[in-house]
CSV table of C-alpha atoms and ligand atoms in Angstrom, one decimal:
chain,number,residue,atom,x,y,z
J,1,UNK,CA,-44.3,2.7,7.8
J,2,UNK,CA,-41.1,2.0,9.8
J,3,UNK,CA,-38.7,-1.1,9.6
J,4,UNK,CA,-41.2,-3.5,10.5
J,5,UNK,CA,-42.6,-4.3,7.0
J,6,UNK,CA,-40.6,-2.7,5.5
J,7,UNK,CA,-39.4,-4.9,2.5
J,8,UNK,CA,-35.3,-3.9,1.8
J,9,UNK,CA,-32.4,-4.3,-0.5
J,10,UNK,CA,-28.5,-4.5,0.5
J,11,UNK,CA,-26.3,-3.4,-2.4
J,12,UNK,CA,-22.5,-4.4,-1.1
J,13,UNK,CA,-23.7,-6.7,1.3
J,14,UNK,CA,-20.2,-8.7,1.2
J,15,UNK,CA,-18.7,-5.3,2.2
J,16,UNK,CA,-18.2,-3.9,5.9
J,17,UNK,CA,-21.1,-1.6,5.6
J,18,UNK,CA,-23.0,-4.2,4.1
J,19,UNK,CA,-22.2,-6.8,7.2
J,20,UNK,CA,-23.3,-4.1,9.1
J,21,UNK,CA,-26.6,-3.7,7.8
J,22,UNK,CA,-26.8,-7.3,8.2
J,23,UNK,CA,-26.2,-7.6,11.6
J,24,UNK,CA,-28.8,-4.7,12.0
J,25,UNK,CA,-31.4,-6.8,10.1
J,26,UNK,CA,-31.0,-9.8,12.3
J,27,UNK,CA,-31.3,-8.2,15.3
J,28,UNK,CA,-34.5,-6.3,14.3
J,29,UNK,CA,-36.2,-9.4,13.2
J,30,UNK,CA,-34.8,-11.0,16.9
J,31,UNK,CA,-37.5,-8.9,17.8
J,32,UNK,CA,-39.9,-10.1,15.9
J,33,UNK,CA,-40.1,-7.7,12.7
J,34,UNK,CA,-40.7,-8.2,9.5
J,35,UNK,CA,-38.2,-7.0,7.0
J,36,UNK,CA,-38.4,-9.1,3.9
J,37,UNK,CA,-35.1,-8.6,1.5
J,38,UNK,CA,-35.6,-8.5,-2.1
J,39,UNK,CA,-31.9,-8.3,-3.3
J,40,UNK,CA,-28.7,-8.6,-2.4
J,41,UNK,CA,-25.0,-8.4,-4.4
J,42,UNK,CA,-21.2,-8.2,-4.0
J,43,UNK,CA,-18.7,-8.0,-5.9
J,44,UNK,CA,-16.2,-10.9,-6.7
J,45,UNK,CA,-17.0,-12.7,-2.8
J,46,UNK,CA,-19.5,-15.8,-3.9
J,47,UNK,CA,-19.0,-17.4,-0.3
J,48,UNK,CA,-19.9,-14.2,1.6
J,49,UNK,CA,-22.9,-13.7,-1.0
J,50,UNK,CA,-23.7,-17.3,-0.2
J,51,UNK,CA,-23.6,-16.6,3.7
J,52,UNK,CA,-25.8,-13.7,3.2
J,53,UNK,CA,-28.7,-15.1,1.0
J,54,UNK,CA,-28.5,-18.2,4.0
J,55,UNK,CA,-29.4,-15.4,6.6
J,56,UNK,CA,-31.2,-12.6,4.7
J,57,UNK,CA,-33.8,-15.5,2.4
J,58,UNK,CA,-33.3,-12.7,-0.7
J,59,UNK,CA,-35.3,-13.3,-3.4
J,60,UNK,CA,-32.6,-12.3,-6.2
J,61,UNK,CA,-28.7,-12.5,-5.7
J,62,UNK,CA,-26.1,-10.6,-7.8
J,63,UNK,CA,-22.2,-10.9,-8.2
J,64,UNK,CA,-20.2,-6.9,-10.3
J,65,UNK,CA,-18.0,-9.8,-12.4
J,66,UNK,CA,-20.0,-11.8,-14.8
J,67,UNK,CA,-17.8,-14.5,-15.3
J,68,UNK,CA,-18.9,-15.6,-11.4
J,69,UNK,CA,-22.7,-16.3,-13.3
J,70,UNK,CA,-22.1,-20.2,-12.9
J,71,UNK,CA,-20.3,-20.5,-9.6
J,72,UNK,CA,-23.0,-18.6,-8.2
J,73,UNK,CA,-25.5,-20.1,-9.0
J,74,UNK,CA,-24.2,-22.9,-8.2
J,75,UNK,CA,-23.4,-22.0,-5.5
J,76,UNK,CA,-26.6,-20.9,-4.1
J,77,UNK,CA,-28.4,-23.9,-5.9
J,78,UNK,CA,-30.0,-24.6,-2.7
J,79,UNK,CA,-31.3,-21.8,-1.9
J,80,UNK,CA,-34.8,-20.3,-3.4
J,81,UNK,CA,-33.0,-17.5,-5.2
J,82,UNK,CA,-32.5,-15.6,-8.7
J,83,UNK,CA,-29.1,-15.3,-9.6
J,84,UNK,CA,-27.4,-12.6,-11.7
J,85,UNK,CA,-23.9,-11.4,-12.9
J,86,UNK,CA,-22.6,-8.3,-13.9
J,87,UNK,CA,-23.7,-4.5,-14.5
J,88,UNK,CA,-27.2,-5.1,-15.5
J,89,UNK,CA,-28.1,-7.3,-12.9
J,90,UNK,CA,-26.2,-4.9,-10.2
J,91,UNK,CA,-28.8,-2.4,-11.9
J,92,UNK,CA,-31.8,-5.3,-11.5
J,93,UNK,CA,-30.6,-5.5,-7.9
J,94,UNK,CA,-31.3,-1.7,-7.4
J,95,UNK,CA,-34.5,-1.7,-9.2
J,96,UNK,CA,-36.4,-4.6,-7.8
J,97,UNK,CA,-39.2,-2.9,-6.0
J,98,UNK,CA,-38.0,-3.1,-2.1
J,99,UNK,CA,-39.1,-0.1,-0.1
J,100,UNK,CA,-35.6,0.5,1.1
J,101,UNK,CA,-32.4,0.3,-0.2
J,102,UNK,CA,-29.0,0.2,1.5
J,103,UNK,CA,-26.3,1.6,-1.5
J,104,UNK,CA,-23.1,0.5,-0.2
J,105,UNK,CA,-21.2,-0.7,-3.2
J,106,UNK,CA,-17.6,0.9,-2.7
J,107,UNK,CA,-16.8,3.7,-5.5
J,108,UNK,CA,-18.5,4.7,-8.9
J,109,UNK,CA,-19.3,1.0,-9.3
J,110,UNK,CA,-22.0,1.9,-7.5
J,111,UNK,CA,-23.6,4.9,-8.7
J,112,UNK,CA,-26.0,3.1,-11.6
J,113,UNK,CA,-27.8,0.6,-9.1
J,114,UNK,CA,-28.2,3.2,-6.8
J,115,UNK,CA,-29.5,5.7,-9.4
J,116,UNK,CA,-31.8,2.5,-10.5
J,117,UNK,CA,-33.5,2.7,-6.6
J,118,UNK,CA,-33.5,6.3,-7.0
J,119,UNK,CA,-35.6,6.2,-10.3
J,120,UNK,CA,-38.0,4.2,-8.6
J,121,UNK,CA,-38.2,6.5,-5.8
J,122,UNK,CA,-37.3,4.9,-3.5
J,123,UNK,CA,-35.5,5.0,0.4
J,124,UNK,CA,-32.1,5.3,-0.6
J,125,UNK,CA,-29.7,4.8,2.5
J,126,UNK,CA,-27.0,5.7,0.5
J,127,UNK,CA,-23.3,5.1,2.2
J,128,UNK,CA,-21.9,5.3,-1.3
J,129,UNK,CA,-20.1,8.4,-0.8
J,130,UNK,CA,-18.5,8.4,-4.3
J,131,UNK,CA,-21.9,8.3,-6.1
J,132,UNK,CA,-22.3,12.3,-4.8
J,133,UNK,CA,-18.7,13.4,-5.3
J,134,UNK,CA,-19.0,11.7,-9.0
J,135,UNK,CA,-22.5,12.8,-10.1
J,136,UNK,CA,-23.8,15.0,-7.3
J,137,UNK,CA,-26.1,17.8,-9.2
J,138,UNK,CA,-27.3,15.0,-11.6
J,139,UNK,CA,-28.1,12.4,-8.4
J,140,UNK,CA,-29.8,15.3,-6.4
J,141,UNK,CA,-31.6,16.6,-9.2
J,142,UNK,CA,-32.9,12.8,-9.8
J,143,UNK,CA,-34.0,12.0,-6.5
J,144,UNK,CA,-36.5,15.2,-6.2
J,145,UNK,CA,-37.5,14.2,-9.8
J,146,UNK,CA,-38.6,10.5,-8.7
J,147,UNK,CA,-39.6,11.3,-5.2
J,148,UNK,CA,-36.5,9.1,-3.7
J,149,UNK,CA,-35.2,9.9,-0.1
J,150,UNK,CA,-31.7,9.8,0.5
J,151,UNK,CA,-31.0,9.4,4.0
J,152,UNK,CA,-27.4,9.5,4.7
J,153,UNK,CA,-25.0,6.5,6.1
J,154,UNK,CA,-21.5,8.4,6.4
J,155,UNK,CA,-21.7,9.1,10.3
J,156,UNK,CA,-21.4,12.8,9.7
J,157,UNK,CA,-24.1,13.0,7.6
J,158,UNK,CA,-26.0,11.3,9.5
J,159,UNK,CA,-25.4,13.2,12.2
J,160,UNK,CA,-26.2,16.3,10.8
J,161,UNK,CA,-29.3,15.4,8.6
J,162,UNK,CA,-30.8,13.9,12.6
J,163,UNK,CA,-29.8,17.9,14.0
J,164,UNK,CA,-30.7,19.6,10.6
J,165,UNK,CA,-34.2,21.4,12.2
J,166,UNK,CA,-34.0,24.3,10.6
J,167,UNK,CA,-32.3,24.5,7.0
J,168,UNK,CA,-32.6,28.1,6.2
J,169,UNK,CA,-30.9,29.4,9.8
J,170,UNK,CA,-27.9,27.2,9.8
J,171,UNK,CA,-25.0,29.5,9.4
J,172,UNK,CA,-22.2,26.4,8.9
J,173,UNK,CA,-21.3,23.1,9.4
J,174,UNK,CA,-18.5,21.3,11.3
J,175,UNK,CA,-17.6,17.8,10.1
J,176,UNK,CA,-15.6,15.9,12.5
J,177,UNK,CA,-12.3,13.3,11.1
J,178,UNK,CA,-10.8,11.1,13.3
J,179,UNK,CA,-7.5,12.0,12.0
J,180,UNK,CA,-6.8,8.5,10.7
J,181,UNK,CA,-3.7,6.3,11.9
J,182,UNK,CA,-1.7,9.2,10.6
J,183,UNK,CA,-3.0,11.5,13.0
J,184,UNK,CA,0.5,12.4,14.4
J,185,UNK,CA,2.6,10.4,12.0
J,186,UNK,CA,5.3,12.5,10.8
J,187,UNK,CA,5.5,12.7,7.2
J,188,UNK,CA,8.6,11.2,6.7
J,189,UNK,CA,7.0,8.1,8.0
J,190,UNK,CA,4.1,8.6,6.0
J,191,UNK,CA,6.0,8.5,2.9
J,192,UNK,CA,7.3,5.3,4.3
J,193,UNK,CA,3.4,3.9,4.8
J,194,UNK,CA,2.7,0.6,4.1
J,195,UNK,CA,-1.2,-0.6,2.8
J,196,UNK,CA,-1.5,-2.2,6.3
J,197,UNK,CA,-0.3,0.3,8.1
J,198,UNK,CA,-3.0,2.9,5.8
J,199,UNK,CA,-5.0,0.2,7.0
J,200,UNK,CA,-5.2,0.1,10.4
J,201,UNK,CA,-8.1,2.5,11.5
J,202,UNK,CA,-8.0,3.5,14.8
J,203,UNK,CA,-12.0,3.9,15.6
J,204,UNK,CA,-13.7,2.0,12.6
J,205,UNK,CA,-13.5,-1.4,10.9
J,206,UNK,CA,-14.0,-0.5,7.4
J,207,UNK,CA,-13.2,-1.8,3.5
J,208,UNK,CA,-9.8,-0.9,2.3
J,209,UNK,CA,-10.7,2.1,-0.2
J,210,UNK,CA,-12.6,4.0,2.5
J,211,UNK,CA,-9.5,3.1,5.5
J,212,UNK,CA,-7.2,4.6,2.7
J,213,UNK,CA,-8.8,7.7,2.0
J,214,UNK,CA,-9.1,7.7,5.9
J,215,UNK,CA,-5.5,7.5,6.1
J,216,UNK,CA,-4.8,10.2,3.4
J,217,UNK,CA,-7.7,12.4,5.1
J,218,UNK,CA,-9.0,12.6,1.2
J,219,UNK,CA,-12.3,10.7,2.8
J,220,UNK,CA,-13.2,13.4,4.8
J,221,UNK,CA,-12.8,15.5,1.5
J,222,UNK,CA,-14.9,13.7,-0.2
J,223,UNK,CA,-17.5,13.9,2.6
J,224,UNK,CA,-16.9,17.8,2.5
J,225,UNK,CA,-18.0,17.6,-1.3
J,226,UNK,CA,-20.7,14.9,-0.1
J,227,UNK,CA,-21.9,17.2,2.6
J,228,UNK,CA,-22.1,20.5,-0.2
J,229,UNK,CA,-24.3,18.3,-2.5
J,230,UNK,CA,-26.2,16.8,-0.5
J,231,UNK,CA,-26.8,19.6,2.2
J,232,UNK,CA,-26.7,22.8,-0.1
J,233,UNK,CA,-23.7,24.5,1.6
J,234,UNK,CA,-20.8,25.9,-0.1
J,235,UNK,CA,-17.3,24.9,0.5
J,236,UNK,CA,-16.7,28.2,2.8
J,237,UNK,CA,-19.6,27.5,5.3
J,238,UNK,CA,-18.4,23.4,6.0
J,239,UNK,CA,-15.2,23.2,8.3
J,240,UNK,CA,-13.8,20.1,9.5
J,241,UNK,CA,-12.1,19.5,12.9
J,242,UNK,CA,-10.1,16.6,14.2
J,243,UNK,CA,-11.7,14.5,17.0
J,244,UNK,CA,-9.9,11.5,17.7
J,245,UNK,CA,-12.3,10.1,20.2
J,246,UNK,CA,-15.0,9.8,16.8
J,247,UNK,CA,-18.0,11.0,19.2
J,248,UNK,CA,-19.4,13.5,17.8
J,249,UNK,CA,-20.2,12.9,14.2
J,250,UNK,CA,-20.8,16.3,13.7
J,251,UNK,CA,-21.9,20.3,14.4
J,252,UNK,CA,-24.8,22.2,12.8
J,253,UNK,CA,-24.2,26.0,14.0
J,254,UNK,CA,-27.2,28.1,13.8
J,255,UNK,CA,-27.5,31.5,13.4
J,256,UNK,CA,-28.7,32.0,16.9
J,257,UNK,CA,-25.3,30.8,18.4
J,258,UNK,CA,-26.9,27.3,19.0
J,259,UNK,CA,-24.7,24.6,17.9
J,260,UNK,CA,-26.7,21.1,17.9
J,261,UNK,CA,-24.5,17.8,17.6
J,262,UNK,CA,-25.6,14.3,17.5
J,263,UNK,CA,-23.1,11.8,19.5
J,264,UNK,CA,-23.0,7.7,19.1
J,265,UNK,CA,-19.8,5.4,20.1
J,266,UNK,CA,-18.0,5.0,16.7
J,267,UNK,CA,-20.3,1.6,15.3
J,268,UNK,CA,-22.0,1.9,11.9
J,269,UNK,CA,-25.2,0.0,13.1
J,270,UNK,CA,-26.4,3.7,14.6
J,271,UNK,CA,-26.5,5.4,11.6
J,272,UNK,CA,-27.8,2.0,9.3
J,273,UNK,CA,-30.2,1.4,12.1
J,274,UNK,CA,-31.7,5.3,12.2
J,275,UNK,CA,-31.7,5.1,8.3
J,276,UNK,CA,-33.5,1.8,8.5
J,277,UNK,CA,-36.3,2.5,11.1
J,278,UNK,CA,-36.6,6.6,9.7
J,279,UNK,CA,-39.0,8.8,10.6
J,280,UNK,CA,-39.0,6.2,14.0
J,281,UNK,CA,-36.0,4.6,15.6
J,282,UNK,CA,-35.0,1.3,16.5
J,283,UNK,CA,-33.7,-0.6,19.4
J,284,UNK,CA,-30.2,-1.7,18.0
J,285,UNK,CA,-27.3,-3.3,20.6
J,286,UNK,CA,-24.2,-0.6,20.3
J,287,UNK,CA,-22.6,0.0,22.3
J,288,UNK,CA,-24.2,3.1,24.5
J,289,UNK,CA,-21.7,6.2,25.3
J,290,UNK,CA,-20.2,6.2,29.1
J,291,UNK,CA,-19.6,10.3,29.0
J,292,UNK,CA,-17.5,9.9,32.4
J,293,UNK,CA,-15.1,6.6,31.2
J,294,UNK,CA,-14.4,9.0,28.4
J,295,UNK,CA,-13.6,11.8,30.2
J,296,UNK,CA,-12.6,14.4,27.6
J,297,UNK,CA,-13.5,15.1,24.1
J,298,UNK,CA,-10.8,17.1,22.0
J,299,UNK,CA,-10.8,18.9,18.9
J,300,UNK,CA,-7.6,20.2,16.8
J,301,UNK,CA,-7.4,22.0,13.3
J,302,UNK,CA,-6.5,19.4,11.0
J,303,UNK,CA,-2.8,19.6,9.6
J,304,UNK,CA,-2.9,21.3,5.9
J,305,UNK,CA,1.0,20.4,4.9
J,306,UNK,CA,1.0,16.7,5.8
J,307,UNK,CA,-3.3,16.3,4.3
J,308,UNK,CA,-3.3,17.7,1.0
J,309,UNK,CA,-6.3,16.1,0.5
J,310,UNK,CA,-8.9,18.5,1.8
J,311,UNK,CA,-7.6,21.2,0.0
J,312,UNK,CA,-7.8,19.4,-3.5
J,313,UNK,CA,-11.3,18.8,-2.5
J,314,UNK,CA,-12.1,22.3,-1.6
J,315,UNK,CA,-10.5,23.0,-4.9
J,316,UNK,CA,-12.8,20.9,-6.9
J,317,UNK,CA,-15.8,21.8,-5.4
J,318,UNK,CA,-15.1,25.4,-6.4
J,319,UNK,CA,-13.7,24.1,-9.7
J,320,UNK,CA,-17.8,22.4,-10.3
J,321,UNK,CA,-18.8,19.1,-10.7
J,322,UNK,CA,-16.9,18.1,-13.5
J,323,UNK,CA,-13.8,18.4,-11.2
J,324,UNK,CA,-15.4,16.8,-8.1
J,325,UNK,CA,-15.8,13.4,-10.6
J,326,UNK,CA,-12.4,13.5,-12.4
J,327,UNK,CA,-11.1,13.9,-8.7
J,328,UNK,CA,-13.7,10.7,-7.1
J,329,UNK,CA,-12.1,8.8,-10.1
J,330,UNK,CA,-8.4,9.7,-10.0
J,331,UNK,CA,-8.4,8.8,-5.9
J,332,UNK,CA,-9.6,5.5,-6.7
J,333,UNK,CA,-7.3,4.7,-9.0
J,334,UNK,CA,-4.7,6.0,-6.6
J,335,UNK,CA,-5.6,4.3,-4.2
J,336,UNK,CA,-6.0,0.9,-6.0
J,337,UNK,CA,-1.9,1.5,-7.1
J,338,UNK,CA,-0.8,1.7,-3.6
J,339,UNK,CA,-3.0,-0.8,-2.2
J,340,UNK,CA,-0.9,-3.1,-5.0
J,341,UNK,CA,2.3,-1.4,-3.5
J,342,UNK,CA,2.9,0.0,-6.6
J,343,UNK,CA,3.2,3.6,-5.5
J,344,UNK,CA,4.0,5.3,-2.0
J,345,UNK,CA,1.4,6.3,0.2
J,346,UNK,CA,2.4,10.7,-0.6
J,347,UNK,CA,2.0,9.6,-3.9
J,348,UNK,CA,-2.0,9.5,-3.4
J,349,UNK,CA,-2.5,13.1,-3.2
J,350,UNK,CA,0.3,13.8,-5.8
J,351,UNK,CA,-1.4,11.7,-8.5
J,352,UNK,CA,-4.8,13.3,-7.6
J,353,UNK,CA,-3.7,16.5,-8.3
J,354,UNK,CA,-1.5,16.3,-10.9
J,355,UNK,CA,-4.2,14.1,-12.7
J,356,UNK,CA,-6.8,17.1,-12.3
J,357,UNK,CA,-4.1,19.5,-13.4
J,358,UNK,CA,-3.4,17.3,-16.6
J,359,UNK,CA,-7.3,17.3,-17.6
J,360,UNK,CA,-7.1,20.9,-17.2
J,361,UNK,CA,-4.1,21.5,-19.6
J,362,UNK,CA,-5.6,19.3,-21.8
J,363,UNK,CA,-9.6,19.0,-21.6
J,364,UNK,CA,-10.0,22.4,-19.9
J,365,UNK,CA,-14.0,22.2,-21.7
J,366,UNK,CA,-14.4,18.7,-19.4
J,367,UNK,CA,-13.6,19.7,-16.9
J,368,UNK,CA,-15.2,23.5,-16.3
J,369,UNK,CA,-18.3,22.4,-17.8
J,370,UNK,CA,-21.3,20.7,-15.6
J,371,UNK,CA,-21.5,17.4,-16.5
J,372,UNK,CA,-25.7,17.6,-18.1
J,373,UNK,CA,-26.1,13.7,-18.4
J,374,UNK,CA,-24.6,10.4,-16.7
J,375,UNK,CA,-23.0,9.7,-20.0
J,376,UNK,CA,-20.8,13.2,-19.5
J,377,UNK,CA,-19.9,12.1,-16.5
J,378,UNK,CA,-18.5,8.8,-17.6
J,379,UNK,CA,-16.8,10.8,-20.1
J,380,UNK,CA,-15.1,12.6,-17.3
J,381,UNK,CA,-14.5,9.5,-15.1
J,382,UNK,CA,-13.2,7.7,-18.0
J,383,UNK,CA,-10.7,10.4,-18.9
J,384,UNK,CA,-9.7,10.8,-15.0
J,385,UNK,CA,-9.2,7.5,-14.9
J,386,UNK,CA,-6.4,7.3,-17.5
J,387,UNK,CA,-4.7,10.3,-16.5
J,388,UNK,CA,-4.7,9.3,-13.3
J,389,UNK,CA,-3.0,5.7,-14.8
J,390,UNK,CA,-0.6,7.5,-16.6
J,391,UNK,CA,0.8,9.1,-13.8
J,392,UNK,CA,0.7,6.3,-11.5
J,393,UNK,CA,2.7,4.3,-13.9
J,394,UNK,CA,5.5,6.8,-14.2
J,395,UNK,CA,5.5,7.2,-10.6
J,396,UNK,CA,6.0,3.6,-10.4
J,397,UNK,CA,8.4,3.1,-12.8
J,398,UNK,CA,10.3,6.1,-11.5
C,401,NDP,P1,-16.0,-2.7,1.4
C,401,NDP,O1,-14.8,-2.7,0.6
C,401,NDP,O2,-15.9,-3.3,2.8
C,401,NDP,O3,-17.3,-3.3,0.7
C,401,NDP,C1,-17.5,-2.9,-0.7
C,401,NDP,C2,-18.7,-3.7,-1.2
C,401,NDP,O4,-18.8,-3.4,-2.6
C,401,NDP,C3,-18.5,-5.2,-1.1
C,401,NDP,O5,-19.8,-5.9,-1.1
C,401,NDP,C4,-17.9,-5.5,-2.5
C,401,NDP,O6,-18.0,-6.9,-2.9
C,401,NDP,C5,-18.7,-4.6,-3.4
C,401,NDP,N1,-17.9,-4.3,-4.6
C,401,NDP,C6,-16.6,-4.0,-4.7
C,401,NDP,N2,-16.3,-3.7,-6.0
C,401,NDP,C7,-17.5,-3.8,-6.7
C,401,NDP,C8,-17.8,-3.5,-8.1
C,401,NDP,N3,-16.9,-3.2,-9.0
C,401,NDP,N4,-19.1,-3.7,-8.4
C,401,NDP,C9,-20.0,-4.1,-7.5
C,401,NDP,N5,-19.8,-4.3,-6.2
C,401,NDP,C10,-18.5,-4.1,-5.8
C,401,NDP,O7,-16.4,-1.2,1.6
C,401,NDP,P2,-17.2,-0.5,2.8
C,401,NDP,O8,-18.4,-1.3,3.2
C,401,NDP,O9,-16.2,0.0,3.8
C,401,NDP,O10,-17.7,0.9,2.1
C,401,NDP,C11,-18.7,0.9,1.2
C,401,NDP,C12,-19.1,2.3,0.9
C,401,NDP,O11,-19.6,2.9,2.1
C,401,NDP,C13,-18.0,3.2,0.4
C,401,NDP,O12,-18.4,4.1,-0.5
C,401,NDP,C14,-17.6,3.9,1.7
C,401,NDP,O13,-17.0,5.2,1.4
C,401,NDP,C15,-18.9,4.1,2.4
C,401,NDP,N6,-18.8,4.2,3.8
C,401,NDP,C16,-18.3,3.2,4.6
C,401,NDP,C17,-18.2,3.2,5.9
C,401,NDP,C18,-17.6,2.1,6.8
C,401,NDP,O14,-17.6,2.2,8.0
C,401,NDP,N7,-17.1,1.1,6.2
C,401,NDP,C19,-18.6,4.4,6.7
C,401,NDP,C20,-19.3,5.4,5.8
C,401,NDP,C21,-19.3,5.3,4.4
C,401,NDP,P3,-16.9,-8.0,-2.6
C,401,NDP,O15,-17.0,-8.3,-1.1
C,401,NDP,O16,-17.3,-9.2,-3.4
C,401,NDP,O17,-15.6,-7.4,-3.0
């Protein structure tokens, strides 16, 4: 089966992958498809969730804060829909039986309606970064169990799992970063960042968390650890390079000498629309490269001393997975504090660390052990989470 009756679900619709997917879904059915859509949710945005269910005819709607329930549904009284609110019916969204699943809930908020698709074994677009980095082994290990596909959404991923012919003779991979708006900010300014200016992504139009950890370069860390889980490659066979033109979305190097890329302008309905229409591929609108109006591509090593972040990553990934969930949940928190202004932008990084380094003073058994069930991983989550509060609040009270 391809996308044409193919019936799917958007968790995060609200969100900027979830427009995305959208806008995909329209076009397609321009066509003349037939994509049904069994759920849809978002967050705390009832009038977005209300736009959505107009377009997409779901047949069940969810909002992450339960105390939405009656606006909701009032809200989409018109409309021939179920209505939920909070975790369980996030969970109900995920496993309603549609044959293909977009996850892009932002952070570890979405990791149990995605896990609900993947028990069901289902095709799991999954842009959900943070449900890898927080519970890779365990998600991996689930989705052979149940028979789920997860066809990756993060542009580099995608890139590489469309060039990834031959598993066993890849010697590394290269994931490309745009470098962010900090690219060649000095970090004196840096320190002197403002949320809008973290903001302000040079290539893509994305939600706040993801722009931040763009900023911060912690996103492509997070991709790194995304990449290892999802890929099976070590920390020491993934580089990253800087490509500011965000063109090519990735390398696989072989161990012939061949290196195989795949390149798409910088526009998130390529990699929905080849998750959506996989094995075939669909006729979507982006915008098509012109290789001579761009000229030249370049590369450059990232900067260590002014992006900590990849290095934490590394760090965690060779710490285990205990360390690549305490570090998921201690960026988020992070970054929530300086979205609020309540810390500077450096501070990101420092609470991350410090935060891993307190839960390794202090839990040292959390944090080197494997996490064997989701509930150790919450455990972990939960006790990243207020180490990572601490600190921010001394930072900000400093
Ligand atoms: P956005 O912030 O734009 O959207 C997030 C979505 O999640 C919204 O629908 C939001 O609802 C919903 N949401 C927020 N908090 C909760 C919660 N606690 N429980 C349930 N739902 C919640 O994020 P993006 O679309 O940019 O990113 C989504 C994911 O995709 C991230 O993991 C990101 O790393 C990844 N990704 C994003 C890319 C991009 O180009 N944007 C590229 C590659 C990966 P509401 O609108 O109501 O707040």
């Amino acid at each position: 089966m391809t996308h044409n009756g193919r019936t799917v679900s958007i968790l995060g619709v609200t969100g900027s992958v979830g427009q995305s997917t959208l806008a995909v879904i329209e076009e397609l059915r321009g066509q003349g498809a037939d994509i049904p859509v069994e759920a849809v949710t978002a967050g705390r945005n009832v009038a977005g969730l209300v736009d959505a269910c107009r377009r997409l005819k779901p047949r069940f709607a969810a909002v992450s804060d339960p105390s939405l329930l009656s606006a909701a549904r009032e809200a989409l009284a018109s409309l021939n829909v179920a209505v939920g609110a909070g975790p369980s019916a996030l969970e109900e969204a995920g496993a309603r039986p549609a044959d293909w699943i977009m996850s892009a809930i932002v952070g570890a908020a979405g990791l149990a309606p995605t896990m609900a698709a993947v028990r069901r074994g289902a095709l799991v677009a999954l842009a959900n970064k943070e449900c890898l980095v927080c519970a890779g082994p365990l998600f991996i290990e689930a989705a052979k169990t149940h028979g789920a596909m997860l066809l990756p959404v993060d542009s580099e991923h995608n890139a590489i799992f469309q060039v990834l012919t031959h598993p066993e003779r890849v010697e590394k991979l290269t994931l490309t970063a745009s470098g962010g708006p900090f690219r060649t900010v000095s970090l004196e300014a840096m320190a002197r960042a403002t949320p809008a200016e973290a903001c302000a992504h040079p290539r893509w139009n994305m939600g706040r968390k993801i722009s931040v950890d763009s900023a911060t370069l912690m996103n492509k860390g997070l991709e790194l650890i995304e990449a290892s889980y999802l890929f099976g490659f070590s920390s020491k066979s993934i580089d990253v390079i800087v490509h500011p033109q965000s063109t090519v979305h990735s390398f696989v190097h072989y161990v012939d000498g061949s290196v195989l890329a795949q390149l798409a302008s910088p526009d998130m309905r390529v990699p929905i629309a080849f998750t959506l229409a996989w094995p075939d591929r669909a006729a979507v609108s982006a915008a098509r490269l012109d290789l001579g109006q761009l000229g030249q591509l370049t590369f450059e090593a990232p900067d260590a001393a002014r992006f900590p972040a990849l290095a934490l990553c590394r760090t965690a990934l060779g710490t285990g997975a205990a360390a690549t969930t305490a570090l998921s949940a201690a960026n988020e928190i992070a970054v929530q504090a300086f979205l609020e202004s309540r810390i500077g932008f450096l501070d990101i990084c420092r609470i991350v660390e410090d935060a891993l380094s307190d839960l390794e003073r202090a839990e040292a058994g959390l944090i080197a052990k494997t996490p064997s069930s989701f509930d150790e991983v919450a455990v972990v989550d939960q006790a990243a989470r207020l180490a990572a509060q601490r600190i921010a609040g001394s930072l900000a009270a400093a």
